[in-house]
Amino acid sequence: MSAIAVELNGRKVQREVPARMHLGDFVREEGRLTGTHLGCEHGVCGACTVLVDDQPVRSCIAFAAACDGRRVTTVEGYDADPVMTLLRPAFSRHHALQCGFCTPGMLATARDIVLRFPAADEAKIRLELSGNLCRCTGYMGIVAAIRDVLAQCGADAHPEIAALRRALHVEGGVAAAPMRRVPFAIFEAVDTGTAAAPIERRDGAPAQKESAGANGTRIQGHFSVPFPAAEVWRFMADLPAVAACLPGAELTEHAGDRVKGRVAIKFGPMSASFNGAARLERDEASRSAVLKGAGQDTLSQSRANGDVAYKLAELSPSSTRVDVDLLYSLQGPLAQFSRSGLVKDFVGRLIQEFGKNVALRMDPSRSPDAPLPAARLNAFSLGWSVLWSRIRRLFGAGD
Ligand code: FES
Ligand code: FES
């Protein structure tokens, strides 16, 4: 993790971020600025373009950690910008957007063209725009809007824009210094909140987790149950009983420490049913275990690999804390969901639901035949509750 401080649309934001988090995820997940769109996530489509120190940058291939001390401006922060003040109505006049997915990136690039190439003709505009793809093929309107703004800015008609051009050393219709280096803005960071639901870190992860840490997304959580550790440890060895506590999970085969089954997930636009197999490795001495599994969603052909490690800690003779450490990776079309804060919230909530079901299932006063809430709780309702709590957090209400 790296501690960074970024000036995001004039707001000072300080976070601890994974070294590999890209700027697009940072502004969306940590800054809660979802106007920055992620398309290809490998630098091709330009949808994610934002301004870093006033220069267009593809946020999907810029590390957030590399933006420490920088000024980042996203589409939500363009209100006072003199070029954007002209570009917005021009885009509207010339019907320069249809679905709007490419628009935040198009605006950032259009601003750059207006500032750096005051004499750009249509061919030049198209050349400069070639790094931004519009899936609705709205290029004619976009090019027309940029030409319109260039025409409005002729002969220093807008002093603020002329000043911006001078700062870029634009001479004779082109920028003499194409990439202006802006010194880092030093400021005192004040916003130290966290975006995702806080999941408490656990002590003492099993040793095998350390070596696998670089290969996926890790989510940690815990739950407590009002039973002695020895009883909880016995219960957790019963794989069919444990699977029954996990919303969306279903066992199809079970032999000793090996299981086959499926896990169904419906979460916003993502719907998947992973069929796979898993093996449980238990360490009696430390009361820790790891369930290693892999599966495939037949519809999207996405593949998932994951280890669910857990370790029991005796809180008192009659209560136990279970620390859960999930490390997973997704390959295929669903991979884009694997890092989102929503997924982290979802898994955090899943751990809590699992803990409640374990407590219910172990309750000696409960009839063994009584259905668990897990049987009725579908993953969609869990997903919706996560979305709802995010919306409530966004508007300042508690969970
Ligand atoms: S999402 Fe960044 S370039 Fe496509
Ligand atoms: S307006 Fe739809 S992608 Fe450009």
mmCIF file of C-alpha atoms and ligand atoms in Angstrom:
data_model
loop_
_atom_site.group_PDB
_atom_site.id
_atom_site.type_symbol
_atom_site.label_atom_id
_atom_site.label_comp_id
_atom_site.label_asym_id
_atom_site.label_seq_id
_atom_site.Cartn_x
_atom_site.Cartn_y
_atom_site.Cartn_z
ATOM 1 C CA MET A 1 0.000 0.000 0.000
ATOM 2 C CA SER A 2 1.119 3.552 -0.651
ATOM 3 C CA ALA A 3 -0.081 6.660 1.167
ATOM 4 C CA ILE A 4 -0.937 9.314 -1.391
ATOM 5 C CA ALA A 5 -2.437 12.775 -1.355
ATOM 6 C CA VAL A 6 -4.128 14.060 -4.494
ATOM 7 C CA GLU A 7 -5.965 17.301 -5.177
ATOM 8 C CA LEU A 8 -9.090 15.938 -6.814
ATOM 9 C CA ASN A 9 -11.311 18.619 -8.356
ATOM 10 C CA GLY A 10 -10.046 21.054 -5.747
ATOM 11 C CA ARG A 11 -10.725 18.627 -2.902
ATOM 12 C CA LYS A 12 -7.791 17.323 -0.974
ATOM 13 C CA VAL A 13 -7.964 13.541 -0.849
ATOM 14 C CA GLN A 14 -5.559 11.368 1.095
ATOM 15 C CA ARG A 15 -5.748 7.602 0.936
ATOM 16 C CA GLU A 16 -3.722 4.426 1.340
ATOM 17 C CA VAL A 17 -3.901 2.731 -2.034
ATOM 18 C CA PRO A 18 -2.556 -0.530 -3.460
ATOM 19 C CA ALA A 19 0.552 0.103 -5.520
ATOM 20 C CA ARG A 20 -1.178 -1.248 -8.633
ATOM 21 C CA MET A 21 -4.423 0.740 -8.308
ATOM 22 C CA HIS A 22 -4.874 2.855 -11.408
ATOM 23 C CA LEU A 23 -6.018 6.442 -11.341
ATOM 24 C CA GLY A 24 -9.390 5.581 -12.904
ATOM 25 C CA ASP A 25 -10.257 3.240 -10.040
ATOM 26 C CA PHE A 26 -8.936 5.816 -7.593
ATOM 27 C CA VAL A 27 -11.203 8.647 -8.776
ATOM 28 C CA ARG A 28 -14.219 6.336 -9.058
ATOM 29 C CA GLU A 29 -13.808 4.240 -5.921
ATOM 30 C CA GLU A 30 -12.002 6.577 -3.555
ATOM 31 C CA GLY A 31 -13.127 9.938 -4.913
ATOM 32 C CA ARG A 32 -16.653 8.697 -5.684
ATOM 33 C CA LEU A 33 -16.459 10.495 -9.023
ATOM 34 C CA THR A 34 -18.061 8.062 -11.430
ATOM 35 C CA GLY A 35 -18.126 10.482 -14.362
ATOM 36 C CA THR A 36 -14.768 9.047 -15.398
ATOM 37 C CA HIS A 37 -15.658 6.054 -17.549
ATOM 38 C CA LEU A 38 -13.551 2.942 -17.942
ATOM 39 C CA GLY A 39 -13.811 1.193 -21.285
ATOM 40 C CA CYS A 40 -10.881 -0.920 -22.425
ATOM 41 C CA GLU A 41 -8.723 -0.412 -19.318
ATOM 42 C CA HIS A 42 -5.565 -0.752 -21.336
ATOM 43 C CA GLY A 43 -5.048 2.666 -22.828
ATOM 44 C CA VAL A 44 -6.787 2.242 -26.169
ATOM 45 C CA CYS A 45 -10.230 3.832 -26.050
ATOM 46 C CA GLY A 46 -9.535 7.120 -24.234
ATOM 47 C CA ALA A 47 -12.854 6.998 -22.352
ATOM 48 C CA CYS A 48 -11.029 7.304 -19.020
ATOM 49 C CA THR A 49 -9.073 10.454 -19.924
ATOM 50 C CA VAL A 50 -8.794 12.996 -17.110
ATOM 51 C CA LEU A 51 -6.575 15.993 -16.573
ATOM 52 C CA VAL A 52 -3.497 15.621 -14.393
ATOM 53 C CA ASP A 53 -1.915 18.988 -13.751
ATOM 54 C CA ASP A 54 -4.081 20.239 -16.658
ATOM 55 C CA GLN A 55 -2.806 17.666 -19.134
ATOM 56 C CA PRO A 56 -4.895 14.801 -20.523
ATOM 57 C CA VAL A 57 -3.913 11.456 -19.044
ATOM 58 C CA ARG A 58 -5.454 8.002 -19.511
ATOM 59 C CA SER A 59 -6.430 7.204 -16.002
ATOM 60 C CA CYS A 60 -6.563 3.446 -16.652
ATOM 61 C CA ILE A 61 -2.839 3.271 -17.324
ATOM 62 C CA ALA A 62 -1.684 5.852 -14.784
ATOM 63 C CA PHE A 63 -0.977 4.493 -11.326
ATOM 64 C CA ALA A 64 -2.746 6.383 -8.564
ATOM 65 C CA ALA A 65 0.463 6.230 -6.542
ATOM 66 C CA ALA A 66 2.241 8.087 -9.361
ATOM 67 C CA CYS A 67 -0.235 10.954 -8.953
ATOM 68 C CA ASP A 68 0.781 11.681 -5.375
ATOM 69 C CA GLY A 69 0.908 15.467 -4.993
ATOM 70 C CA ARG A 70 -0.763 16.077 -8.369
ATOM 71 C CA ARG A 71 -3.866 18.007 -9.312
ATOM 72 C CA VAL A 72 -6.419 15.725 -10.949
ATOM 73 C CA THR A 73 -9.476 17.137 -12.694
ATOM 74 C CA THR A 74 -12.347 14.954 -13.841
ATOM 75 C CA VAL A 75 -15.497 15.789 -15.789
ATOM 76 C CA GLU A 76 -17.186 16.718 -12.510
ATOM 77 C CA GLY A 77 -14.583 19.440 -11.968
ATOM 78 C CA TYR A 78 -14.732 21.328 -15.261
ATOM 79 C CA ASP A 79 -17.361 23.899 -14.251
ATOM 80 C CA ALA A 80 -15.036 26.866 -13.926
ATOM 81 C CA ASP A 81 -12.748 26.000 -16.818
ATOM 82 C CA PRO A 82 -12.994 28.626 -19.602
ATOM 83 C CA VAL A 83 -12.493 26.111 -22.430
ATOM 84 C CA MET A 84 -15.038 23.691 -21.048
ATOM 85 C CA THR A 85 -17.470 26.578 -20.678
ATOM 86 C CA LEU A 86 -17.397 26.847 -24.478
ATOM 87 C CA LEU A 87 -17.126 23.137 -25.216
ATOM 88 C CA ARG A 88 -20.192 22.091 -23.209
ATOM 89 C CA PRO A 89 -22.771 24.116 -25.174
ATOM 90 C CA ALA A 90 -20.916 23.385 -28.422
ATOM 91 C CA PHE A 91 -21.213 19.624 -27.793
ATOM 92 C CA SER A 92 -24.893 20.163 -27.144
ATOM 93 C CA ARG A 93 -25.431 22.352 -30.239
ATOM 94 C CA HIS A 94 -23.683 19.929 -32.556
ATOM 95 C CA HIS A 95 -25.189 16.764 -31.053
ATOM 96 C CA ALA A 96 -21.704 15.601 -30.179
ATOM 97 C CA LEU A 97 -22.848 12.827 -27.895
ATOM 98 C CA GLN A 98 -25.295 9.996 -28.069
ATOM 99 C CA CYS A 99 -24.872 7.552 -25.172
ATOM 100 C CA GLY A 100 -22.267 9.844 -23.610
ATOM 101 C CA PHE A 101 -19.890 7.081 -22.566
ATOM 102 C CA CYS A 102 -16.946 8.574 -24.420
ATOM 103 C CA THR A 103 -17.879 12.182 -23.596
ATOM 104 C CA PRO A 104 -15.802 12.764 -20.417
ATOM 105 C CA GLY A 105 -12.668 11.602 -22.243
ATOM 106 C CA MET A 106 -13.632 13.449 -25.439
ATOM 107 C CA LEU A 107 -14.013 16.696 -23.500
ATOM 108 C CA ALA A 108 -10.585 16.339 -21.897
ATOM 109 C CA THR A 109 -8.960 15.733 -25.289
ATOM 110 C CA ALA A 110 -11.032 18.443 -26.978
ATOM 111 C CA ARG A 111 -9.840 20.955 -24.390
ATOM 112 C CA ASP A 112 -6.272 19.971 -25.107
ATOM 113 C CA ILE A 113 -6.802 20.437 -28.869
ATOM 114 C CA VAL A 114 -8.398 23.856 -28.374
ATOM 115 C CA LEU A 115 -5.489 25.002 -26.224
ATOM 116 C CA ARG A 116 -2.574 23.498 -28.119
ATOM 117 C CA PHE A 117 -3.735 23.831 -31.721
ATOM 118 C CA PRO A 118 -5.624 27.121 -32.196
ATOM 119 C CA ALA A 119 -5.297 26.809 -35.984
ATOM 120 C CA ALA A 120 -6.302 23.139 -36.217
ATOM 121 C CA ASP A 121 -8.327 22.193 -39.273
ATOM 122 C CA GLU A 122 -10.649 19.206 -39.487
ATOM 123 C CA ALA A 123 -7.855 16.806 -40.460
ATOM 124 C CA LYS A 124 -5.733 17.922 -37.515
ATOM 125 C CA ILE A 125 -8.648 17.634 -35.108
ATOM 126 C CA ARG A 126 -9.389 14.118 -36.337
ATOM 127 C CA LEU A 127 -5.737 13.162 -35.983
ATOM 128 C CA GLU A 128 -5.534 14.504 -32.426
ATOM 129 C CA LEU A 129 -8.851 12.844 -31.545
ATOM 130 C CA SER A 130 -7.788 9.472 -32.901
ATOM 131 C CA GLY A 131 -6.924 8.213 -29.429
ATOM 132 C CA ASN A 132 -10.515 8.614 -28.275
ATOM 133 C CA LEU A 133 -13.031 6.099 -29.558
ATOM 134 C CA CYS A 134 -16.753 6.799 -29.739
ATOM 135 C CA ARG A 135 -18.755 3.601 -29.947
ATOM 136 C CA CYS A 136 -21.795 5.540 -31.160
ATOM 137 C CA THR A 137 -19.638 6.928 -33.980
ATOM 138 C CA GLY A 138 -20.536 10.508 -33.139
ATOM 139 C CA TYR A 139 -17.308 11.899 -34.552
ATOM 140 C CA MET A 140 -18.889 14.363 -36.988
ATOM 141 C CA GLY A 141 -20.651 16.203 -34.184
ATOM 142 C CA ILE A 142 -17.588 16.078 -31.930
ATOM 143 C CA VAL A 143 -15.291 17.468 -34.618
ATOM 144 C CA ALA A 144 -17.867 20.148 -35.474
ATOM 145 C CA ALA A 145 -18.106 21.166 -31.813
ATOM 146 C CA ILE A 146 -14.333 21.530 -31.495
ATOM 147 C CA ARG A 147 -14.150 23.559 -34.734
ATOM 148 C CA ASP A 148 -16.939 25.758 -33.413
ATOM 149 C CA VAL A 149 -15.007 26.456 -30.198
ATOM 150 C CA LEU A 150 -11.767 27.089 -32.073
ATOM 151 C CA ALA A 151 -13.611 29.632 -34.227
ATOM 152 C CA GLN A 152 -14.944 31.345 -31.100
ATOM 153 C CA CYS A 153 -11.464 31.593 -29.581
ATOM 154 C CA GLY A 154 -9.815 33.324 -32.519
ATOM 155 C CA ALA A 155 -8.013 36.645 -32.094
ATOM 156 C CA ASP A 156 -7.795 36.323 -28.322
ATOM 157 C CA ALA A 157 -11.574 36.680 -28.021
ATOM 158 C CA HIS A 158 -11.377 34.929 -24.655
ATOM 159 C CA PRO A 159 -8.573 36.382 -22.515
ATOM 160 C CA GLU A 160 -8.651 33.475 -20.040
ATOM 161 C CA ILE A 161 -8.137 30.970 -22.852
ATOM 162 C CA ALA A 162 -5.417 33.138 -24.353
ATOM 163 C CA ALA A 163 -3.678 33.121 -20.972
ATOM 164 C CA LEU A 164 -3.872 29.329 -20.796
ATOM 165 C CA ARG A 165 -2.370 29.116 -24.286
ATOM 166 C CA ARG A 166 0.427 31.476 -23.333
ATOM 167 C CA ALA A 167 1.206 29.282 -20.344
ATOM 168 C CA LEU A 168 1.516 26.348 -22.770
ATOM 169 C CA HIS A 169 3.852 28.428 -24.973
ATOM 170 C CA VAL A 170 1.526 28.094 -27.947
ATOM 171 C CA GLU A 171 3.043 30.043 -30.832
ATOM 172 C CA GLY A 172 1.956 30.335 -34.445
ATOM 173 C CA GLY A 173 -0.946 27.975 -34.000
ATOM 174 C CA VAL A 174 0.936 25.092 -32.377
ATOM 175 C CA ALA A 175 2.301 24.399 -28.952
ATOM 176 C CA ALA A 176 6.036 24.952 -28.761
ATOM 177 C CA ALA A 177 6.170 22.858 -25.606
ATOM 178 C CA PRO A 178 3.659 20.060 -26.117
ATOM 179 C CA MET A 179 3.827 18.765 -22.559
ATOM 180 C CA ARG A 180 4.069 21.464 -19.942
ATOM 181 C CA ARG A 181 5.634 20.288 -16.721
ATOM 182 C CA VAL A 182 3.724 21.694 -13.800
ATOM 183 C CA PRO A 183 5.437 21.602 -10.427
ATOM 184 C CA PHE A 184 3.709 19.461 -7.845
ATOM 185 C CA ALA A 185 1.202 21.390 -5.804
ATOM 186 C CA ILE A 186 2.047 21.073 -2.146
ATOM 187 C CA PHE A 187 -0.951 21.129 0.124
ATOM 188 C CA GLU A 188 -2.085 19.816 3.422
ATOM 189 C CA ALA A 189 -4.311 16.812 2.848
ATOM 190 C CA VAL A 190 -7.494 16.896 4.884
ATOM 191 C CA ASP A 191 -9.836 14.181 3.592
ATOM 192 C CA THR A 192 -8.798 10.883 5.126
ATOM 193 C CA GLY A 193 -12.067 8.962 4.779
ATOM 194 C CA THR A 194 -12.295 5.537 3.175
ATOM 195 C CA ALA A 195 -14.532 4.679 0.259
ATOM 196 C CA ALA A 196 -15.210 1.011 0.713
ATOM 197 C CA ALA A 197 -16.869 -0.357 3.818
ATOM 198 C CA PRO A 198 -14.098 -0.752 6.338
ATOM 199 C CA ILE A 199 -13.157 -4.380 6.714
ATOM 200 C CA GLU A 200 -11.019 -4.951 9.721
ATOM 201 C CA ARG A 201 -7.671 -6.497 9.061
ATOM 202 C CA ARG A 202 -6.890 -9.644 10.919
ATOM 203 C CA ASP A 203 -3.816 -10.669 12.833
ATOM 204 C CA GLY A 204 -1.737 -13.647 11.922
ATOM 205 C CA ALA A 205 -2.766 -14.745 8.422
ATOM 206 C CA PRO A 206 -1.751 -18.312 7.615
ATOM 207 C CA ALA A 207 1.758 -18.428 6.176
ATOM 208 C CA GLN A 208 0.600 -19.691 2.763
ATOM 209 C CA LYS A 209 -1.375 -16.456 2.205
ATOM 210 C CA GLU A 210 1.748 -14.337 2.119
ATOM 211 C CA SER A 211 3.229 -15.979 -0.972
ATOM 212 C CA ALA A 212 0.015 -15.742 -2.955
ATOM 213 C CA GLY A 213 -0.604 -12.091 -2.107
ATOM 214 C CA ALA A 214 0.586 -10.674 -5.423
ATOM 215 C CA ASN A 215 -1.773 -12.741 -7.546
ATOM 216 C CA GLY A 216 -5.235 -11.418 -6.960
ATOM 217 C CA THR A 217 -7.581 -9.273 -4.985
ATOM 218 C CA ARG A 218 -7.580 -9.757 -1.247
ATOM 219 C CA ILE A 219 -10.579 -9.057 0.939
ATOM 220 C CA GLN A 220 -10.457 -9.569 4.673
ATOM 221 C CA GLY A 221 -13.229 -9.641 7.212
ATOM 222 C CA HIS A 222 -14.394 -11.387 10.323
ATOM 223 C CA PHE A 223 -17.437 -12.499 12.226
ATOM 224 C CA SER A 224 -18.058 -13.706 15.757
ATOM 225 C CA VAL A 225 -20.274 -16.521 16.945
ATOM 226 C CA PRO A 226 -21.418 -17.256 20.518
ATOM 227 C CA PHE A 227 -19.922 -20.750 20.724
ATOM 228 C CA PRO A 228 -16.656 -22.224 22.031
ATOM 229 C CA ALA A 229 -13.800 -22.359 19.539
ATOM 230 C CA ALA A 230 -13.613 -26.177 19.645
ATOM 231 C CA GLU A 231 -17.280 -26.446 18.595
ATOM 232 C CA VAL A 232 -16.874 -23.885 15.828
ATOM 233 C CA TRP A 233 -13.777 -25.695 14.582
ATOM 234 C CA ARG A 234 -15.733 -28.979 14.425
ATOM 235 C CA PHE A 235 -18.588 -27.307 12.603
ATOM 236 C CA MET A 236 -16.307 -25.721 10.024
ATOM 237 C CA ALA A 237 -15.017 -29.179 9.044
ATOM 238 C CA ASP A 238 -18.530 -30.133 7.893
ATOM 239 C CA LEU A 239 -18.358 -28.859 4.326
ATOM 240 C CA PRO A 240 -22.024 -29.445 3.376
ATOM 241 C CA ALA A 241 -23.114 -27.570 6.519
ATOM 242 C CA VAL A 242 -20.679 -24.744 5.815
ATOM 243 C CA ALA A 243 -21.821 -24.484 2.175
ATOM 244 C CA ALA A 244 -25.424 -24.276 3.314
ATOM 245 C CA CYS A 245 -24.524 -21.139 5.257
ATOM 246 C CA LEU A 246 -23.169 -19.330 2.211
ATOM 247 C CA PRO A 247 -25.819 -17.454 0.169
ATOM 248 C CA GLY A 248 -25.775 -18.592 -3.458
ATOM 249 C CA ALA A 249 -23.606 -21.702 -2.839
ATOM 250 C CA GLU A 250 -24.689 -25.245 -3.621
ATOM 251 C CA LEU A 251 -22.724 -28.496 -3.258
ATOM 252 C CA THR A 252 -23.160 -31.155 -5.924
ATOM 253 C CA GLU A 253 -20.477 -33.620 -4.769
ATOM 254 C CA HIS A 254 -18.632 -34.146 -1.524
ATOM 255 C CA ALA A 255 -15.879 -36.619 -0.667
ATOM 256 C CA GLY A 256 -13.704 -36.048 2.402
ATOM 257 C CA ASP A 257 -11.965 -32.709 2.099
ATOM 258 C CA ARG A 258 -13.005 -32.202 -1.544
ATOM 259 C CA VAL A 259 -16.188 -30.693 -2.886
ATOM 260 C CA LYS A 260 -17.731 -29.800 -6.203
ATOM 261 C CA GLY A 261 -20.512 -27.312 -6.599
ATOM 262 C CA ARG A 262 -21.590 -23.965 -7.876
ATOM 263 C CA VAL A 263 -21.809 -20.415 -6.626
ATOM 264 C CA ALA A 264 -24.460 -18.173 -8.166
ATOM 265 C CA ILE A 265 -24.001 -14.412 -8.156
ATOM 266 C CA LYS A 266 -26.344 -11.722 -9.421
ATOM 267 C CA PHE A 267 -24.927 -8.329 -8.749
ATOM 268 C CA GLY A 268 -26.051 -5.299 -10.696
ATOM 269 C CA PRO A 269 -25.148 -5.966 -14.331
ATOM 270 C CA MET A 270 -23.129 -9.035 -13.383
ATOM 271 C CA SER A 271 -24.816 -12.409 -13.370
ATOM 272 C CA ALA A 272 -22.759 -15.556 -13.133
ATOM 273 C CA SER A 273 -22.870 -19.124 -11.951
ATOM 274 C CA PHE A 274 -19.424 -20.524 -11.272
ATOM 275 C CA ASN A 275 -19.148 -24.314 -11.382
ATOM 276 C CA GLY A 276 -16.014 -25.642 -9.823
ATOM 277 C CA ALA A 277 -14.197 -27.706 -7.261
ATOM 278 C CA ALA A 278 -12.478 -26.938 -3.990
ATOM 279 C CA ARG A 279 -10.284 -28.660 -1.442
ATOM 280 C CA LEU A 280 -10.063 -27.875 2.257
ATOM 281 C CA GLU A 281 -6.724 -27.929 4.089
ATOM 282 C CA ARG A 282 -6.998 -27.695 7.856
ATOM 283 C CA ASP A 283 -4.297 -27.092 10.439
ATOM 284 C CA GLU A 284 -5.568 -28.453 13.742
ATOM 285 C CA ALA A 285 -2.804 -26.892 15.842
ATOM 286 C CA SER A 286 -3.514 -23.312 14.795
ATOM 287 C CA ARG A 287 -7.231 -23.856 14.059
ATOM 288 C CA SER A 288 -6.728 -22.300 10.695
ATOM 289 C CA ALA A 289 -7.709 -23.603 7.284
ATOM 290 C CA VAL A 290 -7.766 -22.689 3.660
ATOM 291 C CA LEU A 291 -10.319 -23.704 1.050
ATOM 292 C CA LYS A 292 -8.666 -23.660 -2.370
ATOM 293 C CA GLY A 293 -11.028 -23.554 -5.284
ATOM 294 C CA ALA A 294 -11.373 -22.808 -8.966
ATOM 295 C CA GLY A 295 -14.384 -22.523 -11.198
ATOM 296 C CA GLN A 296 -15.781 -21.276 -14.473
ATOM 297 C CA ASP A 297 -18.895 -19.365 -15.441
ATOM 298 C CA THR A 298 -20.211 -21.175 -18.489
ATOM 299 C CA LEU A 299 -22.115 -18.170 -19.824
ATOM 300 C CA SER A 300 -19.314 -15.590 -19.849
ATOM 301 C CA GLN A 301 -16.444 -18.131 -19.892
ATOM 302 C CA SER A 302 -14.887 -16.185 -17.041
ATOM 303 C CA ARG A 303 -12.638 -18.182 -14.750
ATOM 304 C CA ALA A 304 -12.160 -17.686 -11.022
ATOM 305 C CA ASN A 305 -9.463 -18.942 -8.687
ATOM 306 C CA GLY A 306 -9.606 -18.298 -5.019
ATOM 307 C CA ASP A 307 -8.424 -19.223 -1.561
ATOM 308 C CA VAL A 308 -10.676 -18.670 1.405
ATOM 309 C CA ALA A 309 -8.502 -18.836 4.493
ATOM 310 C CA TYR A 310 -9.920 -18.618 7.963
ATOM 311 C CA LYS A 311 -8.552 -18.758 11.459
ATOM 312 C CA LEU A 312 -10.371 -19.101 14.735
ATOM 313 C CA ALA A 313 -9.588 -16.952 17.751
ATOM 314 C CA GLU A 314 -11.083 -17.662 21.148
ATOM 315 C CA LEU A 315 -12.676 -14.475 22.469
ATOM 316 C CA SER A 316 -13.966 -16.144 25.639
ATOM 317 C CA PRO A 317 -14.798 -19.718 26.658
ATOM 318 C CA SER A 318 -18.159 -19.269 24.926
ATOM 319 C CA SER A 319 -17.445 -17.059 21.959
ATOM 320 C CA THR A 320 -15.186 -17.268 18.935
ATOM 321 C CA ARG A 321 -14.027 -14.868 16.323
ATOM 322 C CA VAL A 322 -13.480 -16.171 12.792
ATOM 323 C CA ASP A 323 -11.081 -14.123 10.680
ATOM 324 C CA VAL A 324 -11.623 -14.599 6.975
ATOM 325 C CA ASP A 325 -9.062 -13.804 4.308
ATOM 326 C CA LEU A 326 -10.254 -14.130 0.730
ATOM 327 C CA LEU A 327 -7.759 -13.990 -2.096
ATOM 328 C CA TYR A 328 -9.197 -14.348 -5.574
ATOM 329 C CA SER A 329 -8.587 -13.570 -9.185
ATOM 330 C CA LEU A 330 -10.964 -13.406 -12.113
ATOM 331 C CA GLN A 331 -10.060 -13.840 -15.749
ATOM 332 C CA GLY A 332 -12.344 -13.159 -18.657
ATOM 333 C CA PRO A 333 -15.199 -10.725 -19.205
ATOM 334 C CA LEU A 334 -16.086 -10.533 -15.515
ATOM 335 C CA ALA A 335 -12.560 -9.513 -14.511
ATOM 336 C CA GLN A 336 -13.506 -5.840 -14.705
ATOM 337 C CA PHE A 337 -15.723 -6.289 -11.667
ATOM 338 C CA SER A 338 -13.113 -7.931 -9.509
ATOM 339 C CA ARG A 339 -11.511 -4.799 -8.095
ATOM 340 C CA SER A 340 -14.490 -2.568 -7.581
ATOM 341 C CA GLY A 341 -15.356 -1.263 -4.137
ATOM 342 C CA LEU A 342 -18.875 -2.578 -4.635
ATOM 343 C CA VAL A 343 -17.532 -6.113 -4.902
ATOM 344 C CA LYS A 344 -15.537 -5.559 -1.738
ATOM 345 C CA ASP A 345 -18.682 -4.334 0.020
ATOM 346 C CA PHE A 346 -20.572 -7.316 -1.365
ATOM 347 C CA VAL A 347 -18.021 -9.821 -0.063
ATOM 348 C CA GLY A 348 -17.881 -8.030 3.285
ATOM 349 C CA ARG A 349 -21.667 -8.374 3.548
ATOM 350 C CA LEU A 350 -21.475 -11.999 2.425
ATOM 351 C CA ILE A 351 -19.061 -12.738 5.278
ATOM 352 C CA GLN A 352 -21.475 -11.157 7.742
ATOM 353 C CA GLU A 353 -24.419 -13.176 6.366
ATOM 354 C CA PHE A 354 -22.313 -16.324 6.479
ATOM 355 C CA GLY A 355 -21.441 -15.640 10.140
ATOM 356 C CA LYS A 356 -25.116 -15.144 11.048
ATOM 357 C CA ASN A 357 -26.027 -18.408 9.348
ATOM 358 C CA VAL A 358 -23.237 -20.298 11.102
ATOM 359 C CA ALA A 359 -24.523 -19.012 14.443
ATOM 360 C CA LEU A 360 -28.084 -20.062 13.527
ATOM 361 C CA ARG A 361 -27.009 -23.451 12.288
ATOM 362 C CA MET A 362 -24.984 -24.155 15.437
ATOM 363 C CA ASP A 363 -27.781 -23.044 17.749
ATOM 364 C CA PRO A 364 -28.771 -26.219 19.670
ATOM 365 C CA SER A 365 -32.280 -24.866 20.298
ATOM 366 C CA ARG A 366 -32.990 -24.622 16.594
ATOM 367 C CA SER A 367 -34.536 -27.547 14.770
ATOM 368 C CA PRO A 368 -32.017 -29.038 12.306
ATOM 369 C CA ASP A 369 -34.783 -29.101 9.676
ATOM 370 C CA ALA A 370 -35.683 -25.395 9.990
ATOM 371 C CA PRO A 371 -34.690 -23.554 6.806
ATOM 372 C CA LEU A 372 -31.815 -21.142 7.120
ATOM 373 C CA PRO A 373 -32.242 -17.569 5.960
ATOM 374 C CA ALA A 374 -29.468 -18.430 3.488
ATOM 375 C CA ALA A 375 -31.870 -20.653 1.634
ATOM 376 C CA ARG A 376 -34.192 -17.741 1.038
ATOM 377 C CA LEU A 377 -31.609 -15.019 0.677
ATOM 378 C CA ASN A 378 -30.656 -14.832 -2.928
ATOM 379 C CA ALA A 379 -27.481 -13.121 -3.950
ATOM 380 C CA PHE A 380 -29.485 -10.490 -5.814
ATOM 381 C CA SER A 381 -31.106 -9.187 -2.635
ATOM 382 C CA LEU A 382 -27.680 -9.160 -0.986
ATOM 383 C CA GLY A 383 -26.283 -7.228 -3.936
ATOM 384 C CA TRP A 384 -29.127 -4.765 -3.794
ATOM 385 C CA SER A 385 -28.639 -4.190 -0.072
ATOM 386 C CA VAL A 386 -24.972 -3.400 -0.729
ATOM 387 C CA LEU A 387 -25.891 -0.955 -3.480
ATOM 388 C CA TRP A 388 -28.469 0.659 -1.219
ATOM 389 C CA SER A 389 -26.047 1.060 1.668
ATOM 390 C CA ARG A 390 -23.528 2.633 -0.746
ATOM 391 C CA ILE A 391 -26.156 5.095 -1.919
ATOM 392 C CA ARG A 392 -27.006 5.928 1.683
ATOM 393 C CA ARG A 393 -23.325 6.442 2.545
ATOM 394 C CA LEU A 394 -22.939 8.647 -0.500
ATOM 395 C CA PHE A 395 -25.669 10.943 0.751
ATOM 396 C CA GLY A 396 -24.423 10.977 4.297
ATOM 397 C CA ALA A 397 -26.855 8.516 5.912
ATOM 398 C CA GLY A 398 -25.591 5.576 7.942
ATOM 399 C CA ASP A 399 -26.091 1.905 7.090
HETATM 400 S S1 FES B 1 -10.372 2.856 -20.358
HETATM 401 FE FE1 FES B 1 -8.547 3.941 -20.416
HETATM 402 S S2 FES B 1 -8.043 4.089 -22.470
HETATM 403 FE FE2 FES B 1 -9.797 2.812 -22.445
HETATM 404 S S1 FES B 2 -21.477 9.004 -27.562
HETATM 405 FE FE1 FES B 2 -21.631 6.864 -27.171
HETATM 406 S S2 FES B 2 -19.588 6.239 -27.106
HETATM 407 FE FE2 FES B 2 -19.464 8.241 -27.820
#
